[in-house]
PDB file of C-alpha atoms in Angstrom:
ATOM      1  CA  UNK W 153    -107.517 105.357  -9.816  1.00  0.00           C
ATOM      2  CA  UNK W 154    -104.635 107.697 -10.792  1.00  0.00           C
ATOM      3  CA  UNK W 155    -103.607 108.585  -7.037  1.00  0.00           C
ATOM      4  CA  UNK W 156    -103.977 104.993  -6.416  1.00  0.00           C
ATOM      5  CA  UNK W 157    -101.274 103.867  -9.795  1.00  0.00           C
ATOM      6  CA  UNK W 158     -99.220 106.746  -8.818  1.00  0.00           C
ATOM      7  CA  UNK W 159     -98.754 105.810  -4.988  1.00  0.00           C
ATOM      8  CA  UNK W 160     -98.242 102.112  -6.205  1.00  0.00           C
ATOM      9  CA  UNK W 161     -95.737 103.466  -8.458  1.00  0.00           C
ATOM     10  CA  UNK W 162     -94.213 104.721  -5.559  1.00  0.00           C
ATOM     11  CA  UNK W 163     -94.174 102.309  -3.286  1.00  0.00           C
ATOM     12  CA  UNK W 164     -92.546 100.048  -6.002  1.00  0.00           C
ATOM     13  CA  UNK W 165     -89.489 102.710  -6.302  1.00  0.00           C
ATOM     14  CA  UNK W 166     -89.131 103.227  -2.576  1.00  0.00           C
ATOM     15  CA  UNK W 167     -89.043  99.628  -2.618  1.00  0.00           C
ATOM     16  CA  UNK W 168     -86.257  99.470  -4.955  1.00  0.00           C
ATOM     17  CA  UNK W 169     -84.204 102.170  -3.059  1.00  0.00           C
ATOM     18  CA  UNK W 170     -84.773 100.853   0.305  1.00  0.00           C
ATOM     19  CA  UNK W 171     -81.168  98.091  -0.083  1.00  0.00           C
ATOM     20  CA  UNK W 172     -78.900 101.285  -0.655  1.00  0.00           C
ATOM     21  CA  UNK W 173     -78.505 102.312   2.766  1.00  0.00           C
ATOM     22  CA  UNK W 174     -77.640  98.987   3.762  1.00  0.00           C
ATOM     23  CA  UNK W 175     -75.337  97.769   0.691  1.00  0.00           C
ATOM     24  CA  UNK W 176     -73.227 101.550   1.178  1.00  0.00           C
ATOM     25  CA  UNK W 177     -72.898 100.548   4.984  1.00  0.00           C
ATOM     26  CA  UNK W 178     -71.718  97.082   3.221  1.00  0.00           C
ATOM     27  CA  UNK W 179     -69.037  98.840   1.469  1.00  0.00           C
ATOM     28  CA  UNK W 180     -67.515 100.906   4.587  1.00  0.00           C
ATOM     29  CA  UNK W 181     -67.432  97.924   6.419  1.00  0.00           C
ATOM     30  CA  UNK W 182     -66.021  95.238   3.870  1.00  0.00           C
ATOM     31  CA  UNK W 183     -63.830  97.634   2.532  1.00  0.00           C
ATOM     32  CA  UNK W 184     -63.805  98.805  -1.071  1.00  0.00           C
ATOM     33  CA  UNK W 185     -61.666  95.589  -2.349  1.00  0.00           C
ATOM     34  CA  UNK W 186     -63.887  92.636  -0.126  1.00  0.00           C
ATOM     35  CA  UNK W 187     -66.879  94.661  -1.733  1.00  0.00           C
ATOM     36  CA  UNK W 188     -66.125  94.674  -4.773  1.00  0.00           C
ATOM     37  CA  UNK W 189     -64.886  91.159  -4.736  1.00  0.00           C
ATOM     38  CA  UNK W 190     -68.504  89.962  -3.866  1.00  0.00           C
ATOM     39  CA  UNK W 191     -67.608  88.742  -0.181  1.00  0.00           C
ATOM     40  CA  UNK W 192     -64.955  89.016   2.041  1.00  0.00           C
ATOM     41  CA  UNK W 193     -62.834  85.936   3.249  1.00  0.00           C
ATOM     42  CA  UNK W 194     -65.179  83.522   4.740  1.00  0.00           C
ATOM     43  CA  UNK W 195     -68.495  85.033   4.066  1.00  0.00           C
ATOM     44  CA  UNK W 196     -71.133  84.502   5.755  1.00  0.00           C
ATOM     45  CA  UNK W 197     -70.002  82.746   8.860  1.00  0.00           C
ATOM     46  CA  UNK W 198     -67.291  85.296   9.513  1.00  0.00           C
ATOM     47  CA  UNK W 199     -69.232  88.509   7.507  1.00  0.00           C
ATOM     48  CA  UNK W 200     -67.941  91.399   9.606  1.00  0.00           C
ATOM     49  CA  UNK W 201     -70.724  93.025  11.519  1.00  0.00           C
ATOM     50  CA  UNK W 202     -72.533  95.796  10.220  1.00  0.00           C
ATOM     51  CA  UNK W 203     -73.805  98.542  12.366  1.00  0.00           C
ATOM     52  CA  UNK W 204     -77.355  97.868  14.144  1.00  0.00           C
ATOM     53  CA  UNK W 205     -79.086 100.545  11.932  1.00  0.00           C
ATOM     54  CA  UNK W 206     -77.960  99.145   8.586  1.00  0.00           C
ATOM     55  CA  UNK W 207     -79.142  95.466  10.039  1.00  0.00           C
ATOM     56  CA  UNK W 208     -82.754  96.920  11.109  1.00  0.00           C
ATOM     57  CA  UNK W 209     -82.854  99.184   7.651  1.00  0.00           C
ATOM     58  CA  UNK W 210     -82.194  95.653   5.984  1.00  0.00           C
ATOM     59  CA  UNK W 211     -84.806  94.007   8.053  1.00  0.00           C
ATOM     60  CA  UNK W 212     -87.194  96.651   6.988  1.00  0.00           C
ATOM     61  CA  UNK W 213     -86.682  96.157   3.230  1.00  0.00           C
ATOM     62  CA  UNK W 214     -87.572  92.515   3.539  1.00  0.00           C
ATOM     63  CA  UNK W 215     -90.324  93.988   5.379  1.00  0.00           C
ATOM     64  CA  UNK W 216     -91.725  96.116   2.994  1.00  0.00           C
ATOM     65  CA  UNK W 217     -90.579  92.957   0.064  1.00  0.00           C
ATOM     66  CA  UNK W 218     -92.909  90.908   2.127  1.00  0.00           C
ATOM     67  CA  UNK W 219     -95.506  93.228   2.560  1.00  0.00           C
ATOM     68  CA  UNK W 220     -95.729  94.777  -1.264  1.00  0.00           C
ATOM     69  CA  UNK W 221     -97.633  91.867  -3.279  1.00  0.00           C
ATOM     70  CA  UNK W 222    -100.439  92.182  -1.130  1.00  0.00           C
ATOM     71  CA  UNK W 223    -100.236  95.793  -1.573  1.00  0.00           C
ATOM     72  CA  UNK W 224    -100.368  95.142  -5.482  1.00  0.00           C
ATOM     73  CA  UNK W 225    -102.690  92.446  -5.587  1.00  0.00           C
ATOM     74  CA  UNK W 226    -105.339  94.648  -4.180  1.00  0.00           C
ATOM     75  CA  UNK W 227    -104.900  97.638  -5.936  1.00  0.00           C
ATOM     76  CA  UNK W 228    -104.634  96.387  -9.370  1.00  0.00           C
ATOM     77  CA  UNK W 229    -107.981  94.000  -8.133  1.00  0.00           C
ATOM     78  CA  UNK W 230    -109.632  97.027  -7.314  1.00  0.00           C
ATOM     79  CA  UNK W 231    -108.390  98.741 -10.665  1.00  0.00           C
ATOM     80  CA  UNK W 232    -109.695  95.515 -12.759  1.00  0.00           C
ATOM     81  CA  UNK W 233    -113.010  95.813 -10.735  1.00  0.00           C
ATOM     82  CA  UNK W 234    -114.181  99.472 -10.909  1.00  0.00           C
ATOM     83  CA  UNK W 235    -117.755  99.457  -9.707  1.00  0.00           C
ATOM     84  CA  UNK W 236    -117.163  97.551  -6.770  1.00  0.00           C
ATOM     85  CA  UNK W 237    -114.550 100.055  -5.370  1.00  0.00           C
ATOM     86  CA  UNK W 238    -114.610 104.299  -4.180  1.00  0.00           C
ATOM     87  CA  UNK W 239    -111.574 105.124  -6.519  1.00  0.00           C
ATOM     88  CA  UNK W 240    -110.840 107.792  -4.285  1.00  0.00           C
ATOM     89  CA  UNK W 241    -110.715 105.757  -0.827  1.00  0.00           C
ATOM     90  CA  UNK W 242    -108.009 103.288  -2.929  1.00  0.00           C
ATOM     91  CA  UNK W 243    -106.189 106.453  -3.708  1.00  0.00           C
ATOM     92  CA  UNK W 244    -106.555 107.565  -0.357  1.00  0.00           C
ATOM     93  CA  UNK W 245    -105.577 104.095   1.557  1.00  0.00           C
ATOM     94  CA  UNK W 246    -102.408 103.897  -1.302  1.00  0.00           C
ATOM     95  CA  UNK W 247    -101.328 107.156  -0.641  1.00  0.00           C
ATOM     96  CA  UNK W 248    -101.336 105.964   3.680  1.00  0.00           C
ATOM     97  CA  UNK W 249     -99.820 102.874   2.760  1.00  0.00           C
ATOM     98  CA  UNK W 250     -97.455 105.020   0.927  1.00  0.00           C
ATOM     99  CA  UNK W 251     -96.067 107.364   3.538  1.00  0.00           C
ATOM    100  CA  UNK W 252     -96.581 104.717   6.456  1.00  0.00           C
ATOM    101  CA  UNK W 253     -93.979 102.507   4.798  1.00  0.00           C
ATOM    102  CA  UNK W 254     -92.120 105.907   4.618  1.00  0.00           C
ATOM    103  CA  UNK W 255     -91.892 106.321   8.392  1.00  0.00           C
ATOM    104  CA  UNK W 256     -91.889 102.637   9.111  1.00  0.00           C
ATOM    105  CA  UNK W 257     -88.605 102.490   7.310  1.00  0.00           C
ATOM    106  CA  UNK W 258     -87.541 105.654   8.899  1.00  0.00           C
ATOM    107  CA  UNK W 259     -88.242 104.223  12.647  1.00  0.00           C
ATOM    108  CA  UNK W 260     -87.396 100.758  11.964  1.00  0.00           C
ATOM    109  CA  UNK W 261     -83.922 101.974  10.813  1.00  0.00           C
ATOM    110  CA  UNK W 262     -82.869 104.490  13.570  1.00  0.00           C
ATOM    111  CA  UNK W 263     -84.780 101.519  16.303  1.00  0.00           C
ATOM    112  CA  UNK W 264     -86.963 104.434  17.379  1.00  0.00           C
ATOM    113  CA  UNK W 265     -89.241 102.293  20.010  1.00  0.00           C
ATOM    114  CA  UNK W 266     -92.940 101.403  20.057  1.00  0.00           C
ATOM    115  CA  UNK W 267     -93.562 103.154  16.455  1.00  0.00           C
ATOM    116  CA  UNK W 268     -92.345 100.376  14.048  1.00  0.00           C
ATOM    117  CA  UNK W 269     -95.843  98.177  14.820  1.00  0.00           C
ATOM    118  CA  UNK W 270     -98.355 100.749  14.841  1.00  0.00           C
ATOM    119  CA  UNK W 271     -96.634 102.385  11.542  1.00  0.00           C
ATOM    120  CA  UNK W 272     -96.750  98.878   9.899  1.00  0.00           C
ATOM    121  CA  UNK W 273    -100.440  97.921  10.949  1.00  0.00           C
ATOM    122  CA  UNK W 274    -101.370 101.617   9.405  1.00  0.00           C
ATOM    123  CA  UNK W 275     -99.907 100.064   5.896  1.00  0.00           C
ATOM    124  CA  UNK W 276    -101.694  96.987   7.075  1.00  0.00           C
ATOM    125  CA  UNK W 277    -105.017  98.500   7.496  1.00  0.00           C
ATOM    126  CA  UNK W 278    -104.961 100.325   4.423  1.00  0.00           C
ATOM    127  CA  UNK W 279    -104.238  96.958   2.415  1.00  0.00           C
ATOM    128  CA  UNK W 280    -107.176  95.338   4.032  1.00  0.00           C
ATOM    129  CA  UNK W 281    -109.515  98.242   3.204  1.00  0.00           C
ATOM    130  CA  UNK W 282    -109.006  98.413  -0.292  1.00  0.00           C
ATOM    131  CA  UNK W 283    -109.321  94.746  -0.056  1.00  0.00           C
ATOM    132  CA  UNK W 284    -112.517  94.578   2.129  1.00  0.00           C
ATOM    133  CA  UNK W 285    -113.848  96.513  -0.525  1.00  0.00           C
ATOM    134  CA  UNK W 286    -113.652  93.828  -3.683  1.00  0.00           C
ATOM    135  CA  UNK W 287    -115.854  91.609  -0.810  1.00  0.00           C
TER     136      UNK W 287
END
């Protein structure tokens, strides 16, 4: 189970890192003083536009926000419930989940087509093995 707590380490970091593209494309296009002021003058119905990668890139953080607590829910499960689990498939699927939110952020981001879905339903799948496994 140590692949399995270090991937889920992981993911929880990536997770936390995954608003600073966005925010720093904030800041260029607010401007240093609206920034740092919170909002600019008449946020949000007049919230200057930001470019189309930092909107996707935020779209795929909520993503990934969404998708984590079924990510940990299963892994600690199958941490709590040893017997009923291969340790090293749970390492294995956390350590897929892992590097497909990796490139699902990636494509989602730079709106490379027909790769976000299959990259998120590989971070999918790996959730509902682990899971399929406390069954």
């Amino acid at each position: 189970m140590e692949q399995a707590y270090h991937f889920l380490a992981l993911s929880g970091v990536f997770t936390v890192l995954m608003w600073v593209p966005y925010i720093l494309s904030r800041l260029f296009v607010w401007g240093v003083g609206d920034f740092l002021n919170n909002y600019p003058e008449g946020f949000p119905a007049k919230e200057p536009e930001p470019p189309l990668w930092a909107q996707r890139a935020k779209r795929a953080h909520l993503n990934m926000v969404e998708t984590l607590p079924a990510f940990v829910a299963v892994v600690v499960a199958a941490a709590m419930l040893p017997d009923r689990v291969d340790a090293v498939l749970v390492g294995q699927c956390t350590a897929v989940f892992y590097y497909a939110r990796v490139v699902h952020y990636i494509v989602y981001a730079l709106g490379i087509p027909f790769l976000r879905t299959p990259t998120y339903l590989v971070s999918w799948a790996a959730i509902l093995i682990i899971g399929f496994q406390l069954t």
